Amino acid sequence: MSRQSSTAPGSGGTAGQRRATVVDVAKRAGVSTATVSRVMNRNYPVAAETRERVEAAMRELGYVVNAHARALAGVSGRTVGIIVSELIDPFYAYIARGVEREATDGDRLCLVCCTQGDPRRELAFIELMHERRADAVVLVGGSVDDRDYKVELARRARELDAGGSKLVLCGRPSIGHGAPTVGVEYDNEGGAFALTDHLIAQGHERILYLGGPPGLSTAKDRLAGHRRALELRGIAREPALEQPGAFSRAFGYRRMTELLREGPRFTAVFAANDIVAAGAAQALEEAGVRIPQDVSLVGYDDIPVAQELRPRLTTVRIPLEEMGRQAVRVALNGGDEDDWRAPTTGTLRLGTQLVVRDSVAPPRA
């Protein structure tokens, strides 16, 4: 049982003396240690009078319940795990913040794991969270369409479910109806459609689509929304104007530099995320190309860099922190009961929003 607390009985808080334990609280309240545990964890009905007596004993002894320490000691399942590809990417960081805040609000410890894009590490971290009896494991970001990987992921989802936990797919597609998962997603394809349609409405037809790993589900959905907008507006798709690549500033800068030198003609750039857009903006500036007078530029995600760029970036806003919070809620209590939810799939869908700023203008004649 946990031994983190303040000072011992009757010590008056003097430094260096023994800290009070659950046994001390039980003796003071005249109950069993199991009853003290039930009062602290709130996982079993306890009579109001008994609860008041235990809580009074805790106050008198200066005993402070520390749910995080209990979880780290492995004596409590009050843990939520979140698995991300990259810690310093704002997309993941804001979702992680939402998960952490919701977990903390429920007196749970949040453990964050980083895979660096390696599916094997992802599966290993799920195993680790299962061993720690985590209440939920939140898997964030796009995935690669690989059959063997999906089979292994589904197996781990079943193992978690058998232990009373849930695997939450946050911002990634389902792994099949047979897997006991819940999900939180956003209208990724719809956001990309709205962004491309905005560029077309301003008069752009030669739109360069830049970035996004071709095998990643997130990138696929954004490219699909871009293509759908072109098709509905009667604009022929030109393969040379689709330039996939990493979701990174370095890629945006390098590839834009190359395309300005040798690539196809374009009047607007749809960067697959705001970080790619920042790299592209640097390359355009160094080449003497003005935004938006010479070339319009848009991004996706609406992370802080979108407002830090000059001109400020037109982009699509994803409710990242709210996705993190909802990921914990759907795992632990079914999520908010409202019209967004699709009960048949166990997936909660959040909307995206087109954010119009200063980086788009009609193309030059």
CSV table of C-alpha atoms in Angstrom, one decimal:
chain,number,residue,atom,x,y,z
A,1,MET,CA,0.0,0.0,0.0
A,2,SER,CA,1.1,3.5,-0.6
A,3,ARG,CA,3.2,5.2,2.1
A,4,GLN,CA,3.4,8.7,0.7
A,5,SER,CA,2.0,11.2,3.1
A,6,SER,CA,2.9,13.8,5.7
A,7,THR,CA,4.2,13.3,9.2
A,8,ALA,CA,3.5,10.6,11.8
A,9,PRO,CA,0.7,10.6,14.4
A,10,GLY,CA,1.0,13.4,16.9
A,11,SER,CA,4.2,14.7,15.3
A,12,GLY,CA,2.8,18.1,14.5
A,13,GLY,CA,4.6,18.1,11.1
A,14,THR,CA,8.2,18.1,12.5
A,15,ALA,CA,10.7,17.5,9.7
A,16,GLY,CA,12.6,14.2,9.8
A,17,GLN,CA,10.0,12.2,11.7
A,18,ARG,CA,8.2,9.1,10.3
A,19,ARG,CA,5.5,9.7,7.8
A,20,ALA,CA,2.0,8.5,8.5
A,21,THR,CA,0.9,5.4,6.7
A,22,VAL,CA,-2.5,3.8,5.7
A,23,VAL,CA,-2.1,1.7,8.9
A,24,ASP,CA,-1.9,4.8,11.0
A,25,VAL,CA,-5.0,6.2,9.3
A,26,ALA,CA,-6.9,3.0,9.8
A,27,LYS,CA,-6.0,2.9,13.6
A,28,ARG,CA,-7.0,6.5,14.1
A,29,ALA,CA,-10.3,6.0,12.3
A,30,GLY,CA,-11.0,2.6,13.9
A,31,VAL,CA,-11.4,0.8,10.5
A,32,SER,CA,-9.5,-1.7,8.4
A,33,THR,CA,-6.8,-0.6,5.9
A,34,ALA,CA,-9.1,-2.0,3.1
A,35,THR,CA,-11.7,0.6,4.1
A,36,VAL,CA,-9.2,3.4,4.0
A,37,SER,CA,-8.2,2.3,0.6
A,38,ARG,CA,-11.8,2.3,-0.6
A,39,VAL,CA,-12.2,5.8,0.7
A,40,MET,CA,-9.1,7.0,-1.1
A,41,ASN,CA,-9.8,5.3,-4.4
A,42,ARG,CA,-13.5,5.8,-4.3
A,43,ASN,CA,-13.9,2.5,-6.0
A,44,TYR,CA,-16.3,0.9,-3.5
A,45,PRO,CA,-19.4,2.1,-1.6
A,46,VAL,CA,-18.5,3.3,1.9
A,47,ALA,CA,-21.0,4.6,4.5
A,48,ALA,CA,-21.0,8.4,4.8
A,49,GLU,CA,-20.2,8.3,8.5
A,50,THR,CA,-17.2,6.0,8.0
A,51,ARG,CA,-15.9,8.1,5.1
A,52,GLU,CA,-16.1,11.2,7.2
A,53,ARG,CA,-14.2,9.4,10.0
A,54,VAL,CA,-11.4,8.2,7.7
A,55,GLU,CA,-11.1,11.6,6.0
A,56,ALA,CA,-10.9,13.3,9.5
A,57,ALA,CA,-8.1,10.9,10.5
A,58,MET,CA,-6.2,11.7,7.3
A,59,ARG,CA,-6.5,15.4,8.0
A,60,GLU,CA,-5.3,15.0,11.6
A,61,LEU,CA,-2.3,12.9,10.6
A,62,GLY,CA,-1.5,15.1,7.6
A,63,TYR,CA,-1.9,12.1,5.3
A,64,VAL,CA,-2.0,13.3,1.6
A,65,VAL,CA,-3.2,10.8,-1.0
A,66,ASN,CA,-0.9,10.9,-4.0
A,67,ALA,CA,-2.5,9.0,-6.9
A,68,HIS,CA,0.5,9.6,-9.2
A,69,ALA,CA,2.9,8.0,-6.7
A,70,ARG,CA,0.5,5.0,-6.2
A,71,ALA,CA,0.5,4.5,-10.0
A,72,LEU,CA,4.2,4.8,-10.4
A,73,ALA,CA,4.7,2.3,-7.6
A,74,GLY,CA,2.5,-0.2,-9.6
A,75,VAL,CA,-0.1,-0.5,-6.9
A,76,SER,CA,-2.9,1.3,-8.7
A,77,GLY,CA,-4.4,1.1,-12.2
A,78,ARG,CA,-5.3,4.8,-12.2
A,79,THR,CA,-3.1,5.5,-15.2
A,80,VAL,CA,-3.7,6.7,-18.7
A,81,GLY,CA,-1.0,6.1,-21.4
A,82,ILE,CA,-0.6,8.2,-24.5
A,83,ILE,CA,1.6,7.0,-27.4
A,84,VAL,CA,2.8,9.6,-29.9
A,85,SER,CA,5.2,9.6,-32.8
A,86,GLU,CA,7.1,12.8,-31.8
A,87,LEU,CA,7.1,14.8,-28.6
A,88,ILE,CA,8.3,18.2,-30.0
A,89,ASP,CA,5.7,18.3,-32.8
A,90,PRO,CA,2.9,20.7,-31.7
A,91,PHE,CA,0.3,18.5,-33.3
A,92,TYR,CA,1.1,15.7,-30.8
A,93,ALA,CA,2.0,18.0,-28.0
A,94,TYR,CA,-1.4,19.7,-27.8
A,95,ILE,CA,-3.3,16.4,-27.9
A,96,ALA,CA,-1.0,15.1,-25.2
A,97,ARG,CA,-1.8,18.2,-23.1
A,98,GLY,CA,-5.5,17.5,-23.4
A,99,VAL,CA,-5.0,13.8,-22.4
A,100,GLU,CA,-2.8,14.9,-19.4
A,101,ARG,CA,-5.3,17.5,-18.2
A,102,GLU,CA,-8.3,15.1,-18.4
A,103,ALA,CA,-6.3,12.3,-16.7
A,104,THR,CA,-5.2,14.7,-13.9
A,105,ASP,CA,-8.8,15.9,-13.4
A,106,GLY,CA,-9.7,12.3,-12.7
A,107,ASP,CA,-6.8,11.8,-10.3
A,108,ARG,CA,-4.9,9.6,-12.8
A,109,LEU,CA,-1.3,9.6,-13.8
A,110,CYS,CA,-0.5,10.3,-17.5
A,111,LEU,CA,2.4,8.4,-19.0
A,112,VAL,CA,3.7,9.6,-22.4
A,113,CYS,CA,5.6,7.4,-24.8
A,114,CYS,CA,7.3,8.4,-28.0
A,115,THR,CA,7.8,6.0,-30.9
A,116,GLN,CA,9.7,8.1,-33.4
A,117,GLY,CA,7.4,6.6,-36.0
A,118,ASP,CA,8.4,3.0,-35.3
A,119,PRO,CA,5.3,0.7,-35.3
A,120,ARG,CA,7.3,-1.9,-33.3
A,121,ARG,CA,7.9,0.5,-30.5
A,122,GLU,CA,4.2,1.4,-30.6
A,123,LEU,CA,3.2,-2.2,-30.1
A,124,ALA,CA,5.8,-2.6,-27.3
A,125,PHE,CA,4.5,0.5,-25.5
A,126,ILE,CA,0.9,-0.9,-25.6
A,127,GLU,CA,2.2,-4.1,-24.0
A,128,LEU,CA,3.9,-2.0,-21.3
A,129,MET,CA,0.8,0.0,-20.5
A,130,HIS,CA,-1.2,-3.3,-20.3
A,131,GLU,CA,1.4,-4.6,-17.8
A,132,ARG,CA,0.9,-1.4,-15.7
A,133,ARG,CA,-2.9,-2.0,-15.8
A,134,ALA,CA,-3.5,1.4,-17.4
A,135,ASP,CA,-7.2,2.4,-17.5
A,136,ALA,CA,-6.8,3.6,-21.1
A,137,VAL,CA,-4.1,3.7,-23.8
A,138,VAL,CA,-4.4,6.6,-26.3
A,139,LEU,CA,-2.7,6.0,-29.7
A,140,VAL,CA,-2.3,9.3,-31.5
A,141,GLY,CA,-1.8,10.2,-35.2
A,142,GLY,CA,-1.9,8.6,-38.6
A,143,SER,CA,-1.0,4.9,-39.3
A,144,VAL,CA,0.4,2.9,-42.2
A,145,ASP,CA,-2.0,0.5,-43.9
A,146,ASP,CA,-0.1,-2.8,-43.1
A,147,ARG,CA,-2.1,-6.0,-42.5
A,148,ASP,CA,0.4,-7.6,-40.1
A,149,TYR,CA,0.6,-4.5,-38.0
A,150,LYS,CA,-3.2,-4.3,-37.8
A,151,VAL,CA,-3.5,-7.9,-36.7
A,152,GLU,CA,-1.0,-7.3,-33.9
A,153,LEU,CA,-2.7,-4.1,-32.9
A,154,ALA,CA,-6.1,-5.8,-32.8
A,155,ARG,CA,-4.7,-8.5,-30.6
A,156,ARG,CA,-3.4,-6.0,-28.1
A,157,ALA,CA,-6.7,-4.2,-28.1
A,158,ARG,CA,-8.4,-7.4,-27.1
A,159,GLU,CA,-5.9,-8.0,-24.3
A,160,LEU,CA,-6.5,-4.5,-23.0
A,161,ASP,CA,-10.3,-5.0,-23.2
A,162,ALA,CA,-10.1,-8.3,-21.4
A,163,GLY,CA,-8.3,-6.5,-18.5
A,164,GLY,CA,-10.9,-3.8,-18.3
A,165,SER,CA,-8.9,-1.2,-20.3
A,166,LYS,CA,-9.5,0.5,-23.6
A,167,LEU,CA,-7.4,1.2,-26.7
A,168,VAL,CA,-8.3,4.7,-28.0
A,169,LEU,CA,-7.5,5.5,-31.6
A,170,CYS,CA,-7.0,9.3,-31.7
A,171,GLY,CA,-6.9,10.8,-35.2
A,172,ARG,CA,-6.4,7.5,-36.9
A,173,PRO,CA,-8.6,5.1,-38.8
A,174,SER,CA,-10.3,2.0,-37.4
A,175,ILE,CA,-8.5,-1.3,-37.4
A,176,GLY,CA,-11.6,-3.3,-38.1
A,177,HIS,CA,-15.0,-4.1,-36.5
A,178,GLY,CA,-13.6,-7.1,-34.6
A,179,ALA,CA,-11.2,-5.0,-32.5
A,180,PRO,CA,-12.6,-3.6,-29.2
A,181,THR,CA,-11.4,0.0,-29.6
A,182,VAL,CA,-13.0,3.4,-29.3
A,183,GLY,CA,-11.9,6.4,-31.2
A,184,VAL,CA,-11.7,10.2,-31.5
A,185,GLU,CA,-11.3,11.6,-35.0
A,186,TYR,CA,-11.6,14.9,-36.9
A,187,ASP,CA,-12.9,15.8,-40.3
A,188,ASN,CA,-9.5,15.6,-41.9
A,189,GLU,CA,-10.6,15.2,-45.5
A,190,GLY,CA,-13.3,17.8,-45.2
A,191,GLY,CA,-10.8,20.4,-43.9
A,192,ALA,CA,-8.6,19.8,-46.9
A,193,PHE,CA,-11.5,20.1,-49.2
A,194,ALA,CA,-12.5,23.5,-47.7
A,195,LEU,CA,-9.0,24.8,-47.9
A,196,THR,CA,-8.5,23.9,-51.5
A,197,ASP,CA,-12.0,25.2,-52.4
A,198,HIS,CA,-11.0,28.5,-50.7
A,199,LEU,CA,-7.9,28.8,-53.0
A,200,ILE,CA,-10.0,28.0,-56.1
A,201,ALA,CA,-12.6,30.6,-55.1
A,202,GLN,CA,-9.8,33.1,-55.1
A,203,GLY,CA,-9.0,32.2,-58.7
A,204,HIS,CA,-6.2,29.6,-58.2
A,205,GLU,CA,-6.2,26.5,-60.4
A,206,ARG,CA,-2.5,25.6,-60.4
A,207,ILE,CA,-2.1,24.6,-56.7
A,208,LEU,CA,1.0,22.8,-55.5
A,209,TYR,CA,0.3,20.2,-52.8
A,210,LEU,CA,3.4,19.9,-50.7
A,211,GLY,CA,4.3,17.3,-48.1
A,212,GLY,CA,2.7,14.4,-46.2
A,213,PRO,CA,4.2,10.9,-46.2
A,214,PRO,CA,2.3,9.0,-48.9
A,215,GLY,CA,1.6,5.9,-46.8
A,216,LEU,CA,0.3,7.7,-43.8
A,217,SER,CA,-3.5,7.8,-43.2
A,218,THR,CA,-3.4,11.5,-42.2
A,219,ALA,CA,-1.6,12.5,-45.4
A,220,LYS,CA,-3.9,10.3,-47.5
A,221,ASP,CA,-7.1,11.9,-46.2
A,222,ARG,CA,-5.7,15.5,-46.7
A,223,LEU,CA,-4.7,14.7,-50.3
A,224,ALA,CA,-8.1,13.1,-50.9
A,225,GLY,CA,-9.9,16.2,-49.8
A,226,HIS,CA,-7.6,18.4,-52.0
A,227,ARG,CA,-8.3,16.2,-55.1
A,228,ARG,CA,-12.1,16.1,-54.4
A,229,ALA,CA,-12.2,19.9,-54.4
A,230,LEU,CA,-10.3,20.1,-57.7
A,231,GLU,CA,-12.6,17.5,-59.3
A,232,LEU,CA,-15.8,19.1,-58.2
A,233,ARG,CA,-14.6,22.4,-59.6
A,234,GLY,CA,-13.7,20.8,-62.9
A,235,ILE,CA,-9.9,21.3,-62.6
A,236,ALA,CA,-7.8,18.5,-64.0
A,237,ARG,CA,-5.4,16.9,-61.6
A,238,GLU,CA,-1.7,17.3,-62.5
A,239,PRO,CA,0.6,14.7,-60.9
A,240,ALA,CA,3.6,17.1,-61.0
A,241,LEU,CA,1.7,19.4,-58.7
A,242,GLU,CA,1.5,16.7,-56.0
A,243,GLN,CA,4.8,16.6,-54.1
A,244,PRO,CA,4.6,14.2,-51.1
A,245,GLY,CA,7.2,14.1,-48.3
A,246,ALA,CA,7.8,14.4,-44.6
A,247,PHE,CA,5.7,16.5,-42.3
A,248,SER,CA,8.7,18.7,-41.5
A,249,ARG,CA,10.0,22.2,-41.9
A,250,ALA,CA,13.2,20.9,-43.5
A,251,PHE,CA,11.3,19.1,-46.2
A,252,GLY,CA,9.1,22.1,-46.9
A,253,TYR,CA,12.2,24.3,-47.3
A,254,ARG,CA,14.3,21.9,-49.3
A,255,ARG,CA,11.6,20.8,-51.8
A,256,MET,CA,10.3,24.3,-52.3
A,257,THR,CA,13.8,25.5,-53.1
A,258,GLU,CA,14.1,22.7,-55.7
A,259,LEU,CA,10.7,23.4,-57.2
A,260,LEU,CA,11.3,27.1,-57.6
A,261,ARG,CA,14.4,26.2,-59.6
A,262,GLU,CA,13.1,23.3,-61.7
A,263,GLY,CA,9.5,22.5,-60.9
A,264,PRO,CA,6.1,23.1,-62.5
A,265,ARG,CA,4.4,26.5,-62.5
A,266,PHE,CA,2.0,27.2,-59.7
A,267,THR,CA,0.2,30.2,-58.2
A,268,ALA,CA,-0.6,28.7,-54.7
A,269,VAL,CA,0.8,26.2,-52.3
A,270,PHE,CA,-1.2,23.9,-50.1
A,271,ALA,CA,1.3,22.7,-47.5
A,272,ALA,CA,0.2,19.5,-45.8
A,273,ASN,CA,0.7,21.0,-42.4
A,274,ASP,CA,1.8,24.4,-40.9
A,275,ILE,CA,5.3,23.2,-40.2
A,276,VAL,CA,5.8,22.3,-43.9
A,277,ALA,CA,4.3,25.7,-44.7
A,278,ALA,CA,6.9,27.4,-42.5
A,279,GLY,CA,9.7,25.8,-44.4
A,280,ALA,CA,8.1,26.6,-47.8
A,281,ALA,CA,7.7,30.3,-46.7
A,282,GLN,CA,11.4,30.5,-45.8
A,283,ALA,CA,12.4,29.2,-49.3
A,284,LEU,CA,10.0,31.6,-51.0
A,285,GLU,CA,11.3,34.5,-49.1
A,286,GLU,CA,14.9,33.7,-49.9
A,287,ALA,CA,14.0,33.4,-53.6
A,288,GLY,CA,12.4,36.9,-53.5
A,289,VAL,CA,8.9,35.5,-54.0
A,290,ARG,CA,6.3,37.5,-52.1
A,291,ILE,CA,3.4,35.9,-50.1
A,292,PRO,CA,0.6,36.4,-51.1
A,293,GLN,CA,1.4,38.9,-53.9
A,294,ASP,CA,3.3,36.4,-56.1
A,295,VAL,CA,2.3,33.0,-54.5
A,296,SER,CA,-0.5,32.2,-52.0
A,297,LEU,CA,0.3,29.8,-49.2
A,298,VAL,CA,-1.9,27.7,-46.8
A,299,GLY,CA,-1.2,25.1,-44.2
A,300,TYR,CA,-3.1,22.7,-41.9
A,301,ASP,CA,-3.5,22.2,-38.1
A,302,ASP,CA,-3.4,25.9,-36.9
A,303,ILE,CA,-0.5,25.5,-34.5
A,304,PRO,CA,1.2,28.7,-33.1
A,305,VAL,CA,3.6,29.0,-36.0
A,306,ALA,CA,0.6,29.8,-38.3
A,307,GLN,CA,0.1,33.1,-36.5
A,308,GLU,CA,3.8,33.7,-36.1
A,309,LEU,CA,4.5,33.7,-39.8
A,310,ARG,CA,4.4,37.0,-41.7
A,311,PRO,CA,2.0,37.2,-43.4
A,312,ARG,CA,-0.1,35.2,-41.0
A,313,LEU,CA,-1.0,31.8,-42.4
A,314,THR,CA,-4.5,30.7,-43.7
A,315,THR,CA,-5.0,27.2,-42.4
A,316,VAL,CA,-7.4,24.6,-41.0
A,317,ARG,CA,-7.9,24.5,-37.2
A,318,ILE,CA,-8.1,21.1,-35.5
A,319,PRO,CA,-9.4,21.0,-31.9
A,320,LEU,CA,-6.2,19.2,-30.8
A,321,GLU,CA,-6.4,19.7,-27.0
A,322,GLU,CA,-10.1,18.8,-27.0
A,323,MET,CA,-9.3,15.6,-29.0
A,324,GLY,CA,-7.0,14.6,-26.2
A,325,ARG,CA,-9.6,15.3,-23.5
A,326,GLN,CA,-12.3,13.4,-25.4
A,327,ALA,CA,-10.0,10.5,-25.9
A,328,VAL,CA,-9.8,10.0,-22.2
A,329,ARG,CA,-13.6,10.5,-21.8
A,330,VAL,CA,-14.7,8.0,-24.4
A,331,ALA,CA,-12.4,5.4,-22.9
A,332,LEU,CA,-13.5,5.9,-19.3
A,333,ASN,CA,-17.1,6.9,-19.4
A,334,GLY,CA,-18.3,6.8,-23.0
A,335,GLY,CA,-17.7,10.4,-23.9
A,336,ASP,CA,-20.1,13.3,-24.1
A,337,GLU,CA,-23.7,12.3,-25.0
A,338,ASP,CA,-24.4,14.5,-27.9
A,339,ASP,CA,-25.1,14.4,-31.7
A,340,TRP,CA,-21.4,14.2,-32.7
A,341,ARG,CA,-21.1,10.6,-31.5
A,342,ALA,CA,-21.6,7.6,-33.7
A,343,PRO,CA,-22.7,4.9,-31.2
A,344,THR,CA,-22.5,2.1,-33.7
A,345,THR,CA,-18.7,2.6,-34.2
A,346,GLY,CA,-17.8,3.9,-30.8
A,347,THR,CA,-16.1,6.8,-32.5
A,348,LEU,CA,-16.4,10.5,-31.6
A,349,ARG,CA,-16.0,12.9,-34.5
A,350,LEU,CA,-14.9,16.5,-34.1
A,351,GLY,CA,-15.2,19.2,-36.8
A,352,THR,CA,-12.4,21.3,-38.4
A,353,GLN,CA,-12.5,25.0,-39.2
A,354,LEU,CA,-11.1,27.0,-42.1
A,355,VAL,CA,-9.2,29.9,-40.6
A,356,VAL,CA,-8.7,32.7,-43.2
A,357,ARG,CA,-5.8,35.1,-42.5
A,358,ASP,CA,-3.4,37.0,-44.7
A,359,SER,CA,-1.5,34.5,-46.9
A,360,VAL,CA,-3.9,34.1,-49.8
A,361,ALA,CA,-4.7,36.6,-52.6
A,362,PRO,CA,-6.0,36.2,-56.1
A,363,PRO,CA,-3.3,35.1,-58.6
A,364,ARG,CA,-1.4,37.7,-60.6
A,365,ALA,CA,-2.7,38.2,-64.2
